Amino acid sequence: MILPIVVYGSPVLRSENAEIDANHPDTKKLIADMFATMYAAEGVGLAAPQVGRNVRLFVVDVTPWADEEPELADFRRAFINPVIHWSSDEESLYNEGCLSLPNLHEDVSRPVTIRMRYLDENFEPHDEEFTGRPARVIQHEYDHLEGKVFTDLLSPLRRTLIKSKLAGFSKGKYKAAYRTK
Ligand code: NI
């Protein structure tokens, strides 16, 4: 089921997100719905608060980049209760966007490599290193679980320059090619 995507300005994107218990009945369904919603919006990552669910879960599918990076050909995953416990000092800039901030793109600096503990969709624990584009998408989605969005990471000057655009999201002044709320 395709769910509407919550747009910037909603308190849902700033709320605390609870860990998911393995006995939680609808986790599989939520994960399937989040993948469907992400694909419908042509995104590469989606976090649960973006579909109005304040739980620590996000999905990532970076296979659209497999043309350039063949090792990403099967990188389609769900991450539950993730904890980033190491980040590289080395950072890189990347032009990011977010389904909750339609048509806004800004260069964001982030660590190139991270290590993260998480549960997969079968609630199996992992501790894994990610680098390059997967690390980029994972950090972006992880921020959503911390109540942050990518524009929070911009310089004060840059944020001032996009202030009216950000204010416009709350007032419904945006166009999205997918269902929002
Ligand atoms: Ni986002």
mmCIF file with all atom_site columns, C-alpha atoms and ligand atoms in Angstrom:
data_model
loop_
_atom_site.group_PDB
_atom_site.id
_atom_site.type_symbol
_atom_site.label_atom_id
_atom_site.label_alt_id
_atom_site.label_comp_id
_atom_site.label_asym_id
_atom_site.label_entity_id
_atom_site.label_seq_id
_atom_site.pdbx_PDB_ins_code
_atom_site.Cartn_x
_atom_site.Cartn_y
_atom_site.Cartn_z
_atom_site.occupancy
_atom_site.B_iso_or_equiv
_atom_site.pdbx_formal_charge
_atom_site.auth_seq_id
_atom_site.auth_comp_id
_atom_site.auth_asym_id
_atom_site.auth_atom_id
_atom_site.pdbx_PDB_model_num
ATOM   1   C  CA . MET A 1 1   ? 0.000  0.000   0.000   1.00 0.00 ? 1   MET A CA 1
ATOM   2   C  CA . ILE A 1 2   ? 1.323  3.401   -0.982  1.00 0.00 ? 2   ILE A CA 1
ATOM   3   C  CA . LEU A 1 3   ? 1.220  5.822   1.940   1.00 0.00 ? 3   LEU A CA 1
ATOM   4   C  CA . PRO A 1 4   ? 1.178  9.631   1.815   1.00 0.00 ? 4   PRO A CA 1
ATOM   5   C  CA . ILE A 1 5   ? 4.544  11.223  2.604   1.00 0.00 ? 5   ILE A CA 1
ATOM   6   C  CA . VAL A 1 6   ? 4.757  13.730  5.456   1.00 0.00 ? 6   VAL A CA 1
ATOM   7   C  CA . VAL A 1 7   ? 6.151  17.097  4.361   1.00 0.00 ? 7   VAL A CA 1
ATOM   8   C  CA . TYR A 1 8   ? 8.559  19.397  6.221   1.00 0.00 ? 8   TYR A CA 1
ATOM   9   C  CA . GLY A 1 9   ? 6.829  21.474  8.891   1.00 0.00 ? 9   GLY A CA 1
ATOM   10  C  CA . SER A 1 10  ? 4.894  18.555  10.362  1.00 0.00 ? 10  SER A CA 1
ATOM   11  C  CA . PRO A 1 11  ? 5.767  17.826  14.014  1.00 0.00 ? 11  PRO A CA 1
ATOM   12  C  CA . VAL A 1 12  ? 5.880  14.106  13.079  1.00 0.00 ? 12  VAL A CA 1
ATOM   13  C  CA . LEU A 1 13  ? 9.311  14.714  11.482  1.00 0.00 ? 13  LEU A CA 1
ATOM   14  C  CA . ARG A 1 14  ? 10.585 16.283  14.732  1.00 0.00 ? 14  ARG A CA 1
ATOM   15  C  CA . SER A 1 15  ? 9.148  13.781  17.198  1.00 0.00 ? 15  SER A CA 1
ATOM   16  C  CA . GLU A 1 16  ? 10.962 11.089  19.114  1.00 0.00 ? 16  GLU A CA 1
ATOM   17  C  CA . ASN A 1 17  ? 11.022 7.668   17.440  1.00 0.00 ? 17  ASN A CA 1
ATOM   18  C  CA . ALA A 1 18  ? 10.575 4.520   19.517  1.00 0.00 ? 18  ALA A CA 1
ATOM   19  C  CA . GLU A 1 19  ? 12.509 1.292   19.082  1.00 0.00 ? 19  GLU A CA 1
ATOM   20  C  CA . ILE A 1 20  ? 10.577 -1.551  17.488  1.00 0.00 ? 20  ILE A CA 1
ATOM   21  C  CA . ASP A 1 21  ? 9.945  -4.685  19.501  1.00 0.00 ? 21  ASP A CA 1
ATOM   22  C  CA . ALA A 1 22  ? 10.393 -8.003  17.648  1.00 0.00 ? 22  ALA A CA 1
ATOM   23  C  CA . ASN A 1 23  ? 6.812  -8.930  18.611  1.00 0.00 ? 23  ASN A CA 1
ATOM   24  C  CA . HIS A 1 24  ? 5.399  -5.816  16.993  1.00 0.00 ? 24  HIS A CA 1
ATOM   25  C  CA . PRO A 1 25  ? 2.740  -7.333  14.698  1.00 0.00 ? 25  PRO A CA 1
ATOM   26  C  CA . ASP A 1 26  ? 2.766  -5.005  11.684  1.00 0.00 ? 26  ASP A CA 1
ATOM   27  C  CA . THR A 1 27  ? 6.476  -4.546  11.050  1.00 0.00 ? 27  THR A CA 1
ATOM   28  C  CA . LYS A 1 28  ? 6.608  -6.682  7.863   1.00 0.00 ? 28  LYS A CA 1
ATOM   29  C  CA . LYS A 1 29  ? 3.574  -4.873  6.459   1.00 0.00 ? 29  LYS A CA 1
ATOM   30  C  CA . LEU A 1 30  ? 5.010  -1.457  7.356   1.00 0.00 ? 30  LEU A CA 1
ATOM   31  C  CA . ILE A 1 31  ? 8.313  -2.336  5.665   1.00 0.00 ? 31  ILE A CA 1
ATOM   32  C  CA . ALA A 1 32  ? 6.506  -3.517  2.504   1.00 0.00 ? 32  ALA A CA 1
ATOM   33  C  CA . ASP A 1 33  ? 4.394  -0.344  2.469   1.00 0.00 ? 33  ASP A CA 1
ATOM   34  C  CA . MET A 1 34  ? 7.469  1.831   2.950   1.00 0.00 ? 34  MET A CA 1
ATOM   35  C  CA . PHE A 1 35  ? 9.258  0.192   -0.007  1.00 0.00 ? 35  PHE A CA 1
ATOM   36  C  CA . ALA A 1 36  ? 6.122  0.624   -2.171  1.00 0.00 ? 36  ALA A CA 1
ATOM   37  C  CA . THR A 1 37  ? 5.818  4.272   -1.103  1.00 0.00 ? 37  THR A CA 1
ATOM   38  C  CA . MET A 1 38  ? 9.507  4.947   -1.754  1.00 0.00 ? 38  MET A CA 1
ATOM   39  C  CA . TYR A 1 39  ? 9.374  3.382   -5.235  1.00 0.00 ? 39  TYR A CA 1
ATOM   40  C  CA . ALA A 1 40  ? 6.220  5.310   -6.151  1.00 0.00 ? 40  ALA A CA 1
ATOM   41  C  CA . ALA A 1 41  ? 8.046  8.534   -5.247  1.00 0.00 ? 41  ALA A CA 1
ATOM   42  C  CA . GLU A 1 42  ? 11.295 7.413   -6.958  1.00 0.00 ? 42  GLU A CA 1
ATOM   43  C  CA . GLY A 1 43  ? 13.328 7.753   -3.772  1.00 0.00 ? 43  GLY A CA 1
ATOM   44  C  CA . VAL A 1 44  ? 16.386 5.751   -2.652  1.00 0.00 ? 44  VAL A CA 1
ATOM   45  C  CA . GLY A 1 45  ? 15.577 5.900   1.068   1.00 0.00 ? 45  GLY A CA 1
ATOM   46  C  CA . LEU A 1 46  ? 12.569 6.429   3.326   1.00 0.00 ? 46  LEU A CA 1
ATOM   47  C  CA . ALA A 1 47  ? 12.263 6.618   7.110   1.00 0.00 ? 47  ALA A CA 1
ATOM   48  C  CA . ALA A 1 48  ? 9.171  5.604   9.121   1.00 0.00 ? 48  ALA A CA 1
ATOM   49  C  CA . PRO A 1 49  ? 8.411  9.122   10.452  1.00 0.00 ? 49  PRO A CA 1
ATOM   50  C  CA . GLN A 1 50  ? 8.096  10.227  6.810   1.00 0.00 ? 50  GLN A CA 1
ATOM   51  C  CA . VAL A 1 51  ? 4.982  8.043   6.580   1.00 0.00 ? 51  VAL A CA 1
ATOM   52  C  CA . GLY A 1 52  ? 3.706  9.202   9.959   1.00 0.00 ? 52  GLY A CA 1
ATOM   53  C  CA . ARG A 1 53  ? 5.067  6.362   12.074  1.00 0.00 ? 53  ARG A CA 1
ATOM   54  C  CA . ASN A 1 54  ? 7.380  7.420   14.904  1.00 0.00 ? 54  ASN A CA 1
ATOM   55  C  CA . VAL A 1 55  ? 9.439  4.240   15.091  1.00 0.00 ? 55  VAL A CA 1
ATOM   56  C  CA . ARG A 1 56  ? 13.137 3.534   14.462  1.00 0.00 ? 56  ARG A CA 1
ATOM   57  C  CA . LEU A 1 57  ? 12.968 1.994   11.003  1.00 0.00 ? 57  LEU A CA 1
ATOM   58  C  CA . PHE A 1 58  ? 14.111 3.018   7.544   1.00 0.00 ? 58  PHE A CA 1
ATOM   59  C  CA . VAL A 1 59  ? 14.408 1.395   4.136   1.00 0.00 ? 59  VAL A CA 1
ATOM   60  C  CA . VAL A 1 60  ? 17.095 1.920   1.492   1.00 0.00 ? 60  VAL A CA 1
ATOM   61  C  CA . ASP A 1 61  ? 17.328 0.836   -2.136  1.00 0.00 ? 61  ASP A CA 1
ATOM   62  C  CA . VAL A 1 62  ? 20.382 2.154   -3.945  1.00 0.00 ? 62  VAL A CA 1
ATOM   63  C  CA . THR A 1 63  ? 20.111 -0.293  -6.862  1.00 0.00 ? 63  THR A CA 1
ATOM   64  C  CA . PRO A 1 64  ? 19.321 2.583   -9.286  1.00 0.00 ? 64  PRO A CA 1
ATOM   65  C  CA . TRP A 1 65  ? 23.047 3.438   -8.974  1.00 0.00 ? 65  TRP A CA 1
ATOM   66  C  CA . ALA A 1 66  ? 24.181 -0.087  -9.901  1.00 0.00 ? 66  ALA A CA 1
ATOM   67  C  CA . ASP A 1 67  ? 24.897 1.085   -13.471 1.00 0.00 ? 67  ASP A CA 1
ATOM   68  C  CA . GLU A 1 68  ? 27.798 3.117   -12.094 1.00 0.00 ? 68  GLU A CA 1
ATOM   69  C  CA . GLU A 1 69  ? 28.603 0.894   -9.094  1.00 0.00 ? 69  GLU A CA 1
ATOM   70  C  CA . PRO A 1 70  ? 27.861 -2.791  -9.859  1.00 0.00 ? 70  PRO A CA 1
ATOM   71  C  CA . GLU A 1 71  ? 28.391 -3.796  -6.205  1.00 0.00 ? 71  GLU A CA 1
ATOM   72  C  CA . LEU A 1 72  ? 25.142 -1.949  -5.360  1.00 0.00 ? 72  LEU A CA 1
ATOM   73  C  CA . ALA A 1 73  ? 23.101 -4.279  -7.600  1.00 0.00 ? 73  ALA A CA 1
ATOM   74  C  CA . ASP A 1 74  ? 21.369 -6.010  -4.654  1.00 0.00 ? 74  ASP A CA 1
ATOM   75  C  CA . PHE A 1 75  ? 21.488 -3.238  -2.047  1.00 0.00 ? 75  PHE A CA 1
ATOM   76  C  CA . ARG A 1 76  ? 17.859 -3.216  -0.966  1.00 0.00 ? 76  ARG A CA 1
ATOM   77  C  CA . ARG A 1 77  ? 17.459 -3.328  2.798   1.00 0.00 ? 77  ARG A CA 1
ATOM   78  C  CA . ALA A 1 78  ? 15.414 -2.471  5.837   1.00 0.00 ? 78  ALA A CA 1
ATOM   79  C  CA . PHE A 1 79  ? 17.151 -1.218  8.987   1.00 0.00 ? 79  PHE A CA 1
ATOM   80  C  CA . ILE A 1 80  ? 15.498 -1.532  12.400  1.00 0.00 ? 80  ILE A CA 1
ATOM   81  C  CA . ASN A 1 81  ? 16.667 0.138   15.641  1.00 0.00 ? 81  ASN A CA 1
ATOM   82  C  CA . PRO A 1 82  ? 19.939 1.296   14.019  1.00 0.00 ? 82  PRO A CA 1
ATOM   83  C  CA . VAL A 1 83  ? 22.808 2.838   16.002  1.00 0.00 ? 83  VAL A CA 1
ATOM   84  C  CA . ILE A 1 84  ? 25.700 4.533   14.199  1.00 0.00 ? 84  ILE A CA 1
ATOM   85  C  CA . HIS A 1 85  ? 28.617 3.901   16.544  1.00 0.00 ? 85  HIS A CA 1
ATOM   86  C  CA . TRP A 1 86  ? 31.531 5.122   14.425  1.00 0.00 ? 86  TRP A CA 1
ATOM   87  C  CA . SER A 1 87  ? 31.993 7.740   11.706  1.00 0.00 ? 87  SER A CA 1
ATOM   88  C  CA . SER A 1 88  ? 35.100 8.557   9.676   1.00 0.00 ? 88  SER A CA 1
ATOM   89  C  CA . ASP A 1 89  ? 36.800 11.928  10.121  1.00 0.00 ? 89  ASP A CA 1
ATOM   90  C  CA . GLU A 1 90  ? 36.901 12.190  6.359   1.00 0.00 ? 90  GLU A CA 1
ATOM   91  C  CA . GLU A 1 91  ? 33.788 13.887  4.997   1.00 0.00 ? 91  GLU A CA 1
ATOM   92  C  CA . SER A 1 92  ? 32.485 14.523  1.512   1.00 0.00 ? 92  SER A CA 1
ATOM   93  C  CA . LEU A 1 93  ? 29.913 16.827  -0.068  1.00 0.00 ? 93  LEU A CA 1
ATOM   94  C  CA . TYR A 1 94  ? 26.914 15.420  -1.871  1.00 0.00 ? 94  TYR A CA 1
ATOM   95  C  CA . ASN A 1 95  ? 23.848 17.102  -3.360  1.00 0.00 ? 95  ASN A CA 1
ATOM   96  C  CA . GLU A 1 96  ? 21.000 15.693  -1.260  1.00 0.00 ? 96  GLU A CA 1
ATOM   97  C  CA . GLY A 1 97  ? 17.266 15.781  -1.600  1.00 0.00 ? 97  GLY A CA 1
ATOM   98  C  CA . CYS A 1 98  ? 14.449 14.418  0.564   1.00 0.00 ? 98  CYS A CA 1
ATOM   99  C  CA . LEU A 1 99  ? 10.942 13.195  -0.230  1.00 0.00 ? 99  LEU A CA 1
ATOM   100 C  CA . SER A 1 100 ? 9.709  15.311  2.714   1.00 0.00 ? 100 SER A CA 1
ATOM   101 C  CA . LEU A 1 101 ? 11.192 18.474  1.141   1.00 0.00 ? 101 LEU A CA 1
ATOM   102 C  CA . PRO A 1 102 ? 10.036 18.152  -2.479  1.00 0.00 ? 102 PRO A CA 1
ATOM   103 C  CA . ASN A 1 103 ? 12.297 19.662  -5.150  1.00 0.00 ? 103 ASN A CA 1
ATOM   104 C  CA . LEU A 1 104 ? 14.843 21.077  -2.722  1.00 0.00 ? 104 LEU A CA 1
ATOM   105 C  CA . HIS A 1 105 ? 18.452 20.001  -3.235  1.00 0.00 ? 105 HIS A CA 1
ATOM   106 C  CA . GLU A 1 106 ? 21.479 21.198  -1.285  1.00 0.00 ? 106 GLU A CA 1
ATOM   107 C  CA . ASP A 1 107 ? 25.095 20.130  -0.876  1.00 0.00 ? 107 ASP A CA 1
ATOM   108 C  CA . VAL A 1 108 ? 25.548 18.438  2.498   1.00 0.00 ? 108 VAL A CA 1
ATOM   109 C  CA . SER A 1 109 ? 28.824 17.398  4.121   1.00 0.00 ? 109 SER A CA 1
ATOM   110 C  CA . ARG A 1 110 ? 28.856 14.023  5.893   1.00 0.00 ? 110 ARG A CA 1
ATOM   111 C  CA . PRO A 1 111 ? 31.354 11.344  6.952   1.00 0.00 ? 111 PRO A CA 1
ATOM   112 C  CA . VAL A 1 112 ? 32.366 9.080   4.042   1.00 0.00 ? 112 VAL A CA 1
ATOM   113 C  CA . THR A 1 113 ? 32.286 5.856   6.100   1.00 0.00 ? 113 THR A CA 1
ATOM   114 C  CA . ILE A 1 114 ? 30.215 4.743   9.086   1.00 0.00 ? 114 ILE A CA 1
ATOM   115 C  CA . ARG A 1 115 ? 29.716 1.656   11.220  1.00 0.00 ? 115 ARG A CA 1
ATOM   116 C  CA . MET A 1 116 ? 26.223 0.794   12.335  1.00 0.00 ? 116 MET A CA 1
ATOM   117 C  CA . ARG A 1 117 ? 24.504 -1.810  14.486  1.00 0.00 ? 117 ARG A CA 1
ATOM   118 C  CA . TYR A 1 118 ? 20.970 -2.652  13.407  1.00 0.00 ? 118 TYR A CA 1
ATOM   119 C  CA . LEU A 1 119 ? 18.389 -5.407  13.035  1.00 0.00 ? 119 LEU A CA 1
ATOM   120 C  CA . ASP A 1 120 ? 17.349 -6.540  9.568   1.00 0.00 ? 120 ASP A CA 1
ATOM   121 C  CA . GLU A 1 121 ? 13.716 -7.202  8.652   1.00 0.00 ? 121 GLU A CA 1
ATOM   122 C  CA . ASN A 1 122 ? 13.967 -10.674 10.236  1.00 0.00 ? 122 ASN A CA 1
ATOM   123 C  CA . PHE A 1 123 ? 15.219 -9.048  13.460  1.00 0.00 ? 123 PHE A CA 1
ATOM   124 C  CA . GLU A 1 124 ? 18.687 -10.549 12.943  1.00 0.00 ? 124 GLU A CA 1
ATOM   125 C  CA . PRO A 1 125 ? 21.409 -8.330  14.456  1.00 0.00 ? 125 PRO A CA 1
ATOM   126 C  CA . HIS A 1 126 ? 24.241 -6.910  12.304  1.00 0.00 ? 126 HIS A CA 1
ATOM   127 C  CA . ASP A 1 127 ? 27.242 -4.685  12.862  1.00 0.00 ? 127 ASP A CA 1
ATOM   128 C  CA . GLU A 1 128 ? 28.402 -3.436  9.517   1.00 0.00 ? 128 GLU A CA 1
ATOM   129 C  CA . GLU A 1 129 ? 30.552 -0.817  7.807   1.00 0.00 ? 129 GLU A CA 1
ATOM   130 C  CA . PHE A 1 130 ? 29.076 1.287   5.009   1.00 0.00 ? 130 PHE A CA 1
ATOM   131 C  CA . THR A 1 131 ? 30.899 3.672   2.728   1.00 0.00 ? 131 THR A CA 1
ATOM   132 C  CA . GLY A 1 132 ? 30.205 5.910   -0.257  1.00 0.00 ? 132 GLY A CA 1
ATOM   133 C  CA . ARG A 1 133 ? 26.639 6.274   -1.499  1.00 0.00 ? 133 ARG A CA 1
ATOM   134 C  CA . PRO A 1 134 ? 25.030 3.669   0.806   1.00 0.00 ? 134 PRO A CA 1
ATOM   135 C  CA . ALA A 1 135 ? 26.642 5.440   3.795   1.00 0.00 ? 135 ALA A CA 1
ATOM   136 C  CA . ARG A 1 136 ? 25.293 8.740   2.485   1.00 0.00 ? 136 ARG A CA 1
ATOM   137 C  CA . VAL A 1 137 ? 21.713 7.493   2.189   1.00 0.00 ? 137 VAL A CA 1
ATOM   138 C  CA . ILE A 1 138 ? 21.882 5.627   5.516   1.00 0.00 ? 138 ILE A CA 1
ATOM   139 C  CA . GLN A 1 139 ? 23.068 8.741   7.380   1.00 0.00 ? 139 GLN A CA 1
ATOM   140 C  CA . HIS A 1 140 ? 20.317 10.823  5.794   1.00 0.00 ? 140 HIS A CA 1
ATOM   141 C  CA . GLU A 1 141 ? 17.648 8.304   6.857   1.00 0.00 ? 141 GLU A CA 1
ATOM   142 C  CA . TYR A 1 142 ? 19.211 7.833   10.289  1.00 0.00 ? 142 TYR A CA 1
ATOM   143 C  CA . ASP A 1 143 ? 18.884 11.593  10.844  1.00 0.00 ? 143 ASP A CA 1
ATOM   144 C  CA . HIS A 1 144 ? 15.121 11.284  10.291  1.00 0.00 ? 144 HIS A CA 1
ATOM   145 C  CA . LEU A 1 145 ? 15.028 8.847   13.231  1.00 0.00 ? 145 LEU A CA 1
ATOM   146 C  CA . GLU A 1 146 ? 16.782 11.509  15.313  1.00 0.00 ? 146 GLU A CA 1
ATOM   147 C  CA . GLY A 1 147 ? 14.139 14.083  14.312  1.00 0.00 ? 147 GLY A CA 1
ATOM   148 C  CA . LYS A 1 148 ? 16.506 15.835  11.907  1.00 0.00 ? 148 LYS A CA 1
ATOM   149 C  CA . VAL A 1 149 ? 16.321 16.686  8.208   1.00 0.00 ? 149 VAL A CA 1
ATOM   150 C  CA . PHE A 1 150 ? 19.196 17.444  5.856   1.00 0.00 ? 150 PHE A CA 1
ATOM   151 C  CA . THR A 1 151 ? 18.631 21.208  5.847   1.00 0.00 ? 151 THR A CA 1
ATOM   152 C  CA . ASP A 1 152 ? 19.510 21.214  9.579   1.00 0.00 ? 152 ASP A CA 1
ATOM   153 C  CA . LEU A 1 153 ? 23.092 20.471  8.520   1.00 0.00 ? 153 LEU A CA 1
ATOM   154 C  CA . LEU A 1 154 ? 23.456 23.495  6.239   1.00 0.00 ? 154 LEU A CA 1
ATOM   155 C  CA . SER A 1 155 ? 25.389 26.619  7.199   1.00 0.00 ? 155 SER A CA 1
ATOM   156 C  CA . PRO A 1 156 ? 23.343 29.422  8.822   1.00 0.00 ? 156 PRO A CA 1
ATOM   157 C  CA . LEU A 1 157 ? 23.876 31.511  5.673   1.00 0.00 ? 157 LEU A CA 1
ATOM   158 C  CA . ARG A 1 158 ? 22.622 28.770  3.378   1.00 0.00 ? 158 ARG A CA 1
ATOM   159 C  CA . ARG A 1 159 ? 19.611 28.177  5.645   1.00 0.00 ? 159 ARG A CA 1
ATOM   160 C  CA . THR A 1 160 ? 18.769 31.883  5.514   1.00 0.00 ? 160 THR A CA 1
ATOM   161 C  CA . LEU A 1 161 ? 18.849 31.764  1.719   1.00 0.00 ? 161 LEU A CA 1
ATOM   162 C  CA . ILE A 1 162 ? 16.280 28.945  1.586   1.00 0.00 ? 162 ILE A CA 1
ATOM   163 C  CA . LYS A 1 163 ? 14.181 30.233  4.497   1.00 0.00 ? 163 LYS A CA 1
ATOM   164 C  CA . SER A 1 164 ? 11.144 31.192  2.401   1.00 0.00 ? 164 SER A CA 1
ATOM   165 C  CA . LYS A 1 165 ? 11.219 27.861  0.589   1.00 0.00 ? 165 LYS A CA 1
ATOM   166 C  CA . LEU A 1 166 ? 11.251 26.016  3.937   1.00 0.00 ? 166 LEU A CA 1
ATOM   167 C  CA . ALA A 1 167 ? 8.388  28.193  5.235   1.00 0.00 ? 167 ALA A CA 1
ATOM   168 C  CA . GLY A 1 168 ? 6.477  27.408  2.031   1.00 0.00 ? 168 GLY A CA 1
ATOM   169 C  CA . PHE A 1 169 ? 6.443  23.681  2.783   1.00 0.00 ? 169 PHE A CA 1
ATOM   170 C  CA . SER A 1 170 ? 4.359  24.255  5.941   1.00 0.00 ? 170 SER A CA 1
ATOM   171 C  CA . LYS A 1 171 ? 1.961  26.471  3.974   1.00 0.00 ? 171 LYS A CA 1
ATOM   172 C  CA . GLY A 1 172 ? 1.449  23.864  1.260   1.00 0.00 ? 172 GLY A CA 1
ATOM   173 C  CA . LYS A 1 173 ? 3.406  25.930  -1.276  1.00 0.00 ? 173 LYS A CA 1
ATOM   174 C  CA . TYR A 1 174 ? 5.209  23.105  -3.030  1.00 0.00 ? 174 TYR A CA 1
ATOM   175 C  CA . LYS A 1 175 ? 4.691  20.680  -5.856  1.00 0.00 ? 175 LYS A CA 1
ATOM   176 C  CA . ALA A 1 176 ? 5.306  16.962  -5.456  1.00 0.00 ? 176 ALA A CA 1
ATOM   177 C  CA . ALA A 1 177 ? 4.871  14.204  -8.024  1.00 0.00 ? 177 ALA A CA 1
ATOM   178 C  CA . TYR A 1 178 ? 3.559  11.877  -5.281  1.00 0.00 ? 178 TYR A CA 1
ATOM   179 C  CA . ARG A 1 179 ? 0.920  11.919  -2.548  1.00 0.00 ? 179 ARG A CA 1
ATOM   180 C  CA . THR A 1 180 ? 1.849  14.032  0.494   1.00 0.00 ? 180 THR A CA 1
ATOM   181 C  CA . LYS A 1 181 ? 0.245  15.170  3.724   1.00 0.00 ? 181 LYS A CA 1
HETATM 182 NI NI . NI  B 2 .   ? 14.806 12.453  3.777   1.00 0.00 ? 1   NI  B NI 1
#
